[in-house]
PDB file of C-alpha atoms in Angstrom:
ATOM      1  CA  MET A1021     -14.421   9.908  -9.270  1.00 71.00           C
ATOM      2  CA  ASN A1022     -14.406  11.444 -12.750  1.00 83.00           C
ATOM      3  CA  TYR A1023     -13.087   9.597 -15.782  1.00 92.00           C
ATOM      4  CA  ARG A1024     -12.404  10.580 -19.378  1.00 93.00           C
ATOM      5  CA  ILE A1025     -13.077   7.961 -22.049  1.00 97.00           C
ATOM      6  CA  ALA A1026     -12.544   8.101 -25.809  1.00 97.00           C
ATOM      7  CA  VAL A1027     -14.328   5.889 -28.312  1.00 98.00           C
ATOM      8  CA  VAL A1028     -12.632   5.769 -31.718  1.00 97.00           C
ATOM      9  CA  ASP A1029     -14.797   3.899 -34.222  1.00 96.00           C
ATOM     10  CA  ASN A1030     -15.918   4.725 -37.753  1.00 93.00           C
ATOM     11  CA  GLU A1031     -19.080   2.632 -37.413  1.00 93.00           C
ATOM     12  CA  VAL A1032     -21.725   4.891 -35.880  1.00 95.00           C
ATOM     13  CA  LYS A1033     -23.984   2.029 -34.817  1.00 95.00           C
ATOM     14  CA  TYR A1034     -21.289   0.317 -32.760  1.00 95.00           C
ATOM     15  CA  SER A1035     -19.948   3.507 -31.179  1.00 96.00           C
ATOM     16  CA  GLN A1036     -23.449   4.534 -30.087  1.00 97.00           C
ATOM     17  CA  GLU A1037     -24.103   1.102 -28.587  1.00 97.00           C
ATOM     18  CA  LEU A1038     -20.787   1.184 -26.747  1.00 97.00           C
ATOM     19  CA  CYS A1039     -21.406   4.678 -25.360  1.00 97.00           C
ATOM     20  CA  ALA A1040     -24.790   3.565 -24.061  1.00 97.00           C
ATOM     21  CA  LEU A1041     -23.222   0.564 -22.328  1.00 97.00           C
ATOM     22  CA  LEU A1042     -20.475   2.725 -20.815  1.00 97.00           C
ATOM     23  CA  GLU A1043     -22.975   5.233 -19.451  1.00 97.00           C
ATOM     24  CA  LYS A1044     -25.106   2.409 -18.041  1.00 97.00           C
ATOM     25  CA  TYR A1045     -22.087   0.866 -16.302  1.00 97.00           C
ATOM     26  CA  ALA A1046     -21.001   4.218 -14.873  1.00 96.00           C
ATOM     27  CA  ALA A1047     -24.466   4.957 -13.512  1.00 96.00           C
ATOM     28  CA  ALA A1048     -24.704   1.519 -11.904  1.00 96.00           C
ATOM     29  CA  HIS A1049     -21.333   1.939 -10.170  1.00 95.00           C
ATOM     30  CA  GLY A1050     -21.599   5.586  -9.145  1.00 93.00           C
ATOM     31  CA  LEU A1051     -18.944   6.802 -11.588  1.00 93.00           C
ATOM     32  CA  THR A1052     -18.861  10.046 -13.554  1.00 92.00           C
ATOM     33  CA  VAL A1053     -17.683   9.624 -17.131  1.00 95.00           C
ATOM     34  CA  LYS A1054     -17.179  12.047 -19.992  1.00 94.00           C
ATOM     35  CA  ILE A1055     -17.083  10.257 -23.331  1.00 97.00           C
ATOM     36  CA  ASP A1056     -15.602  11.734 -26.505  1.00 95.00           C
ATOM     37  CA  VAL A1057     -16.334  10.021 -29.811  1.00 97.00           C
ATOM     38  CA  PHE A1058     -13.976  10.086 -32.802  1.00 97.00           C
ATOM     39  CA  ARG A1059     -14.794   8.685 -36.241  1.00 96.00           C
ATOM     40  CA  ASP A1060     -11.241   7.828 -37.248  1.00 96.00           C
ATOM     41  CA  GLY A1061      -7.789   7.462 -35.755  1.00 96.00           C
ATOM     42  CA  ASP A1062      -6.505  10.685 -37.269  1.00 96.00           C
ATOM     43  CA  GLU A1063      -9.152  12.657 -35.371  1.00 96.00           C
ATOM     44  CA  ILE A1064      -7.871  11.686 -31.926  1.00 96.00           C
ATOM     45  CA  THR A1065      -4.193  11.915 -32.885  1.00 94.00           C
ATOM     46  CA  GLU A1066      -4.482  15.338 -34.538  1.00 90.00           C
ATOM     47  CA  LYS A1067      -4.234  17.206 -31.228  1.00 83.00           C
ATOM     48  CA  TYR A1068      -3.726  14.403 -28.755  1.00 86.00           C
ATOM     49  CA  SER A1069      -3.271  15.312 -25.111  1.00 79.00           C
ATOM     50  CA  CYS A1070      -2.873  12.934 -22.197  1.00 82.00           C
ATOM     51  CA  GLU A1071      -6.307  13.464 -20.716  1.00 84.00           C
ATOM     52  CA  TYR A1072      -7.987  10.077 -21.217  1.00 92.00           C
ATOM     53  CA  ASP A1073      -8.135   7.240 -18.725  1.00 93.00           C
ATOM     54  CA  ILE A1074      -9.461   4.657 -21.190  1.00 97.00           C
ATOM     55  CA  ILE A1075      -9.510   4.619 -25.008  1.00 97.00           C
ATOM     56  CA  PHE A1076     -11.581   2.172 -27.059  1.00 97.00           C
ATOM     57  CA  LEU A1077     -10.059   1.713 -30.518  1.00 95.00           C
ATOM     58  CA  ASP A1078     -11.601   0.050 -33.542  1.00 93.00           C
ATOM     59  CA  ILE A1079      -8.976  -1.805 -35.580  1.00 91.00           C
ATOM     60  CA  ARG A1080     -10.421  -1.221 -39.051  1.00 89.00           C
ATOM     61  CA  MET A1081     -10.796   2.476 -39.882  1.00 92.00           C
ATOM     62  CA  ASP A1082     -10.579   4.330 -43.175  1.00 92.00           C
ATOM     63  CA  ARG A1083      -7.687   6.756 -42.703  1.00 95.00           C
ATOM     64  CA  LEU A1084      -5.655   5.645 -39.676  1.00 94.00           C
ATOM     65  CA  ASN A1085      -6.307   2.182 -38.315  1.00 92.00           C
ATOM     66  CA  GLY A1086      -6.515   1.359 -34.630  1.00 92.00           C
ATOM     67  CA  MET A1087      -3.085  -0.221 -34.360  1.00 91.00           C
ATOM     68  CA  GLU A1088      -1.303   2.764 -35.924  1.00 94.00           C
ATOM     69  CA  THR A1089      -3.400   5.091 -33.781  1.00 95.00           C
ATOM     70  CA  ALA A1090      -2.344   3.161 -30.667  1.00 94.00           C
ATOM     71  CA  LYS A1091       1.334   3.329 -31.637  1.00 92.00           C
ATOM     72  CA  TYR A1092       1.051   7.102 -32.063  1.00 92.00           C
ATOM     73  CA  ILE A1093      -0.686   7.496 -28.695  1.00 93.00           C
ATOM     74  CA  ARG A1094       1.940   5.380 -26.946  1.00 89.00           C
ATOM     75  CA  ARG A1095       4.645   7.811 -28.079  1.00 84.00           C
ATOM     76  CA  TYR A1096       3.095  10.442 -25.800  1.00 81.00           C
ATOM     77  CA  ASP A1097       1.028   8.510 -23.290  1.00 86.00           C
ATOM     78  CA  LYS A1098       2.397   5.323 -21.748  1.00 81.00           C
ATOM     79  CA  GLU A1099      -0.347   4.977 -19.165  1.00 85.00           C
ATOM     80  CA  VAL A1100      -3.736   5.324 -20.850  1.00 93.00           C
ATOM     81  CA  LEU A1101      -5.634   2.026 -20.969  1.00 96.00           C
ATOM     82  CA  LEU A1102      -6.195   0.870 -24.556  1.00 96.00           C
ATOM     83  CA  ILE A1103      -9.037  -1.513 -25.397  1.00 95.00           C
ATOM     84  CA  PHE A1104      -9.328  -2.743 -28.984  1.00 93.00           C
ATOM     85  CA  LEU A1105     -12.599  -3.406 -30.768  1.00 91.00           C
ATOM     86  CA  THR A1106     -12.930  -5.323 -34.007  1.00 83.00           C
ATOM     87  CA  ASN A1107     -14.826  -7.903 -36.005  1.00 77.00           C
ATOM     88  CA  PHE A1108     -11.616  -9.799 -36.755  1.00 66.00           C
ATOM     89  CA  SER A1109      -9.963 -11.926 -34.081  1.00 60.00           C
ATOM     90  CA  GLN A1110      -6.664 -12.304 -35.979  1.00 58.00           C
ATOM     91  CA  PHE A1111      -5.546  -8.855 -34.794  1.00 53.00           C
ATOM     92  CA  ALA A1112      -5.502  -9.815 -31.113  1.00 52.00           C
ATOM     93  CA  ILE A1113      -1.786 -10.686 -30.964  1.00 49.00           C
ATOM     94  CA  GLN A1114      -0.772  -7.254 -32.276  1.00 55.00           C
ATOM     95  CA  GLY A1115      -2.383  -5.639 -29.252  1.00 52.00           C
ATOM     96  CA  TYR A1116       0.524  -6.750 -27.092  1.00 55.00           C
ATOM     97  CA  GLU A1117       2.850  -4.458 -29.068  1.00 65.00           C
ATOM     98  CA  VAL A1118       1.129  -1.407 -27.571  1.00 78.00           C
ATOM     99  CA  ASP A1119       0.372  -2.885 -24.146  1.00 82.00           C
ATOM    100  CA  ALA A1120      -3.353  -3.222 -24.797  1.00 88.00           C
ATOM    101  CA  GLU A1121      -5.556  -3.720 -21.762  1.00 90.00           C
ATOM    102  CA  ALA A1122      -8.073  -5.905 -23.577  1.00 90.00           C
ATOM    103  CA  TYR A1123      -9.320  -7.019 -26.962  1.00 89.00           C
ATOM    104  CA  MET A1124     -13.046  -7.303 -27.632  1.00 91.00           C
ATOM    105  CA  LEU A1125     -15.004  -8.574 -30.590  1.00 89.00           C
ATOM    106  CA  LYS A1126     -17.837  -6.513 -32.045  1.00 90.00           C
ATOM    107  CA  PRO A1127     -20.661  -6.328 -31.346  1.00 91.00           C
ATOM    108  CA  VAL A1128     -19.557  -5.980 -27.741  1.00 94.00           C
ATOM    109  CA  ASP A1129     -21.081  -8.462 -25.325  1.00 94.00           C
ATOM    110  CA  PRO A1130     -22.421  -6.492 -22.302  1.00 96.00           C
ATOM    111  CA  ALA A1131     -21.338  -9.135 -19.783  1.00 96.00           C
ATOM    112  CA  ALA A1132     -17.825  -9.296 -21.236  1.00 95.00           C
ATOM    113  CA  LEU A1133     -17.620  -5.498 -21.250  1.00 97.00           C
ATOM    114  CA  GLU A1134     -18.572  -5.362 -17.567  1.00 96.00           C
ATOM    115  CA  ARG A1135     -15.695  -7.671 -16.694  1.00 96.00           C
ATOM    116  CA  VAL A1136     -13.236  -5.617 -18.753  1.00 96.00           C
ATOM    117  CA  LEU A1137     -14.478  -2.331 -17.306  1.00 97.00           C
ATOM    118  CA  ALA A1138     -14.291  -3.538 -13.712  1.00 96.00           C
ATOM    119  CA  LYS A1139     -10.587  -4.249 -14.171  1.00 95.00           C
ATOM    120  CA  ALA A1140      -9.928  -1.120 -16.259  1.00 96.00           C
ATOM    121  CA  PHE A1141     -11.554   1.284 -13.794  1.00 95.00           C
ATOM    122  CA  ARG A1142      -9.613  -0.241 -10.891  1.00 92.00           C
ATOM    123  CA  LYS A1143      -6.385   0.374 -12.776  1.00 90.00           C
ATOM    124  CA  ALA A1144      -7.471   3.855 -13.810  1.00 89.00           C
ATOM    125  CA  GLU A1145      -8.262   4.763 -10.208  1.00 86.00           C
ATOM    126  CA  ASP A1146      -4.849   3.573  -9.030  1.00 80.00           C
ATOM    127  CA  ARG A1147      -3.122   5.524 -11.793  1.00 77.00           C
ATOM    128  CA  LYS A1148      -5.009   8.714 -11.046  1.00 72.00           C
ATOM    129  CA  ALA A1149      -3.553   8.659  -7.552  1.00 68.00           C
ATOM    130  CA  SER A1150       0.012   8.499  -8.839  1.00 79.00           C
ATOM    131  CA  PHE A1151      -0.011  10.964 -11.735  1.00 81.00           C
ATOM    132  CA  ALA A1152      -0.028  14.738 -11.923  1.00 85.00           C
ATOM    133  CA  PHE A1153      -1.552  16.624 -14.845  1.00 83.00           C
ATOM    134  CA  PHE A1154      -0.074  19.913 -16.052  1.00 86.00           C
ATOM    135  CA  THR A1155      -0.706  22.301 -18.934  1.00 81.00           C
ATOM    136  CA  ALA A1156       2.518  22.600 -20.898  1.00 77.00           C
ATOM    137  CA  GLU A1157       2.867  24.468 -24.185  1.00 71.00           C
ATOM    138  CA  ASN A1158      -0.843  24.292 -25.032  1.00 67.00           C
ATOM    139  CA  ALA A1159      -1.072  20.570 -24.274  1.00 73.00           C
ATOM    140  CA  ILE A1160      -1.972  18.571 -21.202  1.00 78.00           C
ATOM    141  CA  VAL A1161       0.811  16.282 -20.020  1.00 82.00           C
ATOM    142  CA  ARG A1162       0.519  13.443 -17.545  1.00 81.00           C
ATOM    143  CA  ILE A1163       3.640  13.001 -15.420  1.00 87.00           C
ATOM    144  CA  PRO A1164       4.249  10.131 -12.967  1.00 86.00           C
ATOM    145  CA  VAL A1165       4.645  11.831  -9.595  1.00 89.00           C
ATOM    146  CA  GLU A1166       7.392   9.422  -8.550  1.00 86.00           C
ATOM    147  CA  GLU A1167       9.520  10.579 -11.511  1.00 90.00           C
ATOM    148  CA  ILE A1168       9.400  14.271 -10.580  1.00 94.00           C
ATOM    149  CA  ARG A1169      12.748  15.113  -8.962  1.00 95.00           C
ATOM    150  CA  TYR A1170      12.268  18.831  -8.444  1.00 96.00           C
ATOM    151  CA  VAL A1171      10.382  21.882  -9.695  1.00 97.00           C
ATOM    152  CA  GLU A1172      12.011  25.246 -10.291  1.00 96.00           C
ATOM    153  CA  SER A1173      10.799  28.726 -11.091  1.00 92.00           C
ATOM    154  CA  PHE A1174      12.609  29.985 -14.186  1.00 86.00           C
ATOM    155  CA  ARG A1175      11.920  33.192 -16.119  1.00 80.00           C
ATOM    156  CA  HIS A1176       8.274  33.602 -15.121  1.00 80.00           C
ATOM    157  CA  LYS A1177       7.359  29.951 -15.684  1.00 86.00           C
ATOM    158  CA  MET A1178       7.855  26.646 -13.904  1.00 92.00           C
ATOM    159  CA  LEU A1179      10.097  23.802 -14.982  1.00 94.00           C
ATOM    160  CA  VAL A1180       9.093  20.332 -13.830  1.00 94.00           C
ATOM    161  CA  HIS A1181      12.084  17.995 -13.972  1.00 95.00           C
ATOM    162  CA  ALA A1182      10.907  14.395 -14.285  1.00 92.00           C
ATOM    163  CA  GLY A1183      13.127  11.529 -15.364  1.00 85.00           C
ATOM    164  CA  PRO A1184      15.193  12.659 -18.360  1.00 87.00           C
ATOM    165  CA  GLU A1185      12.618  15.300 -19.345  1.00 87.00           C
ATOM    166  CA  SER A1186      11.893  18.877 -18.252  1.00 90.00           C
ATOM    167  CA  TYR A1187       8.438  20.341 -18.826  1.00 89.00           C
ATOM    168  CA  SER A1188       7.667  24.045 -19.076  1.00 90.00           C
ATOM    169  CA  ILE A1189       4.506  24.610 -17.025  1.00 89.00           C
ATOM    170  CA  TRP A1190       2.274  27.662 -16.806  1.00 83.00           C
ATOM    171  CA  MET A1191       1.303  27.442 -13.153  1.00 85.00           C
ATOM    172  CA  SER A1192       2.220  29.251  -9.962  1.00 88.00           C
ATOM    173  CA  MET A1193       4.583  27.760  -7.404  1.00 90.00           C
ATOM    174  CA  ALA A1194       1.781  27.781  -4.838  1.00 90.00           C
ATOM    175  CA  ASP A1195      -0.546  25.831  -7.140  1.00 90.00           C
ATOM    176  CA  ILE A1196       2.126  23.244  -7.883  1.00 92.00           C
ATOM    177  CA  GLU A1197       2.754  22.859  -4.155  1.00 91.00           C
ATOM    178  CA  LYS A1198      -0.942  22.102  -3.670  1.00 89.00           C
ATOM    179  CA  LYS A1199      -0.968  19.622  -6.556  1.00 88.00           C
ATOM    180  CA  LEU A1200       2.026  17.721  -5.178  1.00 90.00           C
ATOM    181  CA  ASN A1201       0.993  17.921  -1.540  1.00 84.00           C
ATOM    182  CA  GLY A1202       1.157  14.552   0.176  1.00 81.00           C
ATOM    183  CA  TYR A1203       3.696  13.017  -2.217  1.00 84.00           C
ATOM    184  CA  GLY A1204       6.883  13.948  -0.341  1.00 89.00           C
ATOM    185  CA  PHE A1205       7.562  17.327  -1.970  1.00 94.00           C
ATOM    186  CA  VAL A1206       8.892  20.216   0.106  1.00 94.00           C
ATOM    187  CA  ARG A1207       9.706  23.837  -0.677  1.00 94.00           C
ATOM    188  CA  CYS A1208      13.374  24.567   0.074  1.00 95.00           C
ATOM    189  CA  ASN A1209      13.637  28.163  -1.192  1.00 94.00           C
ATOM    190  CA  ARG A1210      11.606  30.722  -3.139  1.00 93.00           C
ATOM    191  CA  SER A1211      12.275  29.038  -6.456  1.00 95.00           C
ATOM    192  CA  TYR A1212      12.491  25.297  -5.773  1.00 96.00           C
ATOM    193  CA  ILE A1213      10.355  22.381  -4.619  1.00 96.00           C
ATOM    194  CA  VAL A1214      12.185  19.069  -4.215  1.00 96.00           C
ATOM    195  CA  ASN A1215      11.065  15.458  -4.020  1.00 94.00           C
ATOM    196  CA  LEU A1216      12.492  14.064  -0.776  1.00 93.00           C
ATOM    197  CA  ASN A1217      12.777  10.629  -2.391  1.00 89.00           C
ATOM    198  CA  TYR A1218      15.657  11.994  -4.489  1.00 93.00           C
ATOM    199  CA  VAL A1219      17.570  13.775  -1.724  1.00 93.00           C
ATOM    200  CA  GLU A1220      20.994  12.165  -1.203  1.00 91.00           C
ATOM    201  CA  ASN A1221      22.529  14.624   1.243  1.00 91.00           C
ATOM    202  CA  VAL A1222      21.642  17.773   3.175  1.00 91.00           C
ATOM    203  CA  ASN A1223      23.990  20.208   4.892  1.00 86.00           C
ATOM    204  CA  LYS A1224      23.492  23.645   6.424  1.00 78.00           C
ATOM    205  CA  SER A1225      23.044  25.487   3.165  1.00 87.00           C
ATOM    206  CA  ARG A1226      22.232  23.121   0.330  1.00 92.00           C
ATOM    207  CA  ILE A1227      20.714  19.851  -0.827  1.00 94.00           C
ATOM    208  CA  LEU A1228      22.266  17.228  -3.087  1.00 95.00           C
ATOM    209  CA  LEU A1229      19.786  15.379  -5.317  1.00 95.00           C
ATOM    210  CA  GLU A1230      20.382  12.184  -7.259  1.00 90.00           C
ATOM    211  CA  GLY A1231      22.166  13.049 -10.487  1.00 88.00           C
ATOM    212  CA  GLY A1232      24.452  15.590  -8.853  1.00 92.00           C
ATOM    213  CA  VAL A1233      21.997  18.508  -8.688  1.00 94.00           C
ATOM    214  CA  TYR A1234      22.711  20.988  -5.867  1.00 95.00           C
ATOM    215  CA  ILE A1235      19.943  23.265  -4.605  1.00 96.00           C
ATOM    216  CA  SER A1236      20.304  25.870  -1.885  1.00 95.00           C
ATOM    217  CA  VAL A1237      18.172  25.891   1.253  1.00 94.00           C
ATOM    218  CA  GLY A1238      16.675  29.302   1.951  1.00 93.00           C
ATOM    219  CA  ALA A1239      16.781  30.673   5.486  1.00 92.00           C
ATOM    220  CA  VAL A1240      13.012  31.226   5.555  1.00 93.00           C
ATOM    221  CA  TYR A1241      12.295  27.605   4.516  1.00 92.00           C
ATOM    222  CA  LYS A1242      15.163  25.855   6.315  1.00 91.00           C
ATOM    223  CA  GLN A1243      13.423  24.771   9.529  1.00 92.00           C
ATOM    224  CA  ALA A1244      10.281  23.514   7.802  1.00 91.00           C
ATOM    225  CA  PHE A1245      12.375  21.685   5.234  1.00 92.00           C
ATOM    226  CA  MET A1246      14.584  20.018   7.848  1.00 91.00           C
ATOM    227  CA  ASP A1247      11.564  18.987   9.907  1.00 89.00           C
ATOM    228  CA  ALA A1248       9.956  17.421   6.835  1.00 89.00           C
ATOM    229  CA  PHE A1249      13.190  15.690   5.833  1.00 88.00           C
ATOM    230  CA  VAL A1250      13.785  14.198   9.286  1.00 86.00           C
ATOM    231  CA  LYS A1251      10.188  12.974   9.449  1.00 81.00           C
ATOM    232  CA  PHE A1252      10.487  11.486   5.956  1.00 81.00           C
ATOM    233  CA  MET A1253      13.685   9.602   6.840  1.00 75.00           C
ATOM    234  CA  ARG A1254      12.235   7.914   9.940  1.00 67.00           C
TER     235      ARG A1254
END
């Protein structure tokens, strides 16, 4: 499985040592990792997109410290695993404010890092299975699949409705169907894919979703939809 990792540290020596340890761990465990290195917090936040599985953050940096960087990232990405690095143990408590995965003192102890990585990669693998990635307005967004209620085609683009948010996605209906295949999503007409987990009622011509959203069932898709719905409800 492929993983994206970011290392944010203004001390070149420590970031190089950490990258070497990460690559060694990945090779030993048959993992493929792509590591991006940033020299300060403002570099990763400048054009942040939800593409990383794990981010290592130094606490002390010149322009934007690790804690402020983490708070910024959490505004857009609730799921990325954050691991703090520092020479100063007094910052450990603050890590709980941003749901930090771990807190490690520098220089990083290889044995301690192995233990942290074993847990982090297990979590990252589980999360990869339950999230969908889309390109929306020149940024990559990570959306929990279970929060996606339905997808609609609207004015030559797709709208993914997830939780209280709607995301404008540049992707074809067919490609979205493939991406969501196996998660309980079914096409019900030319313009809509619905998550069966949110279906409250179905009659001959339309579906009622949680939240009071009505969507019509197209004649061409009706039988396949009903078959999928009956199977899902068993």
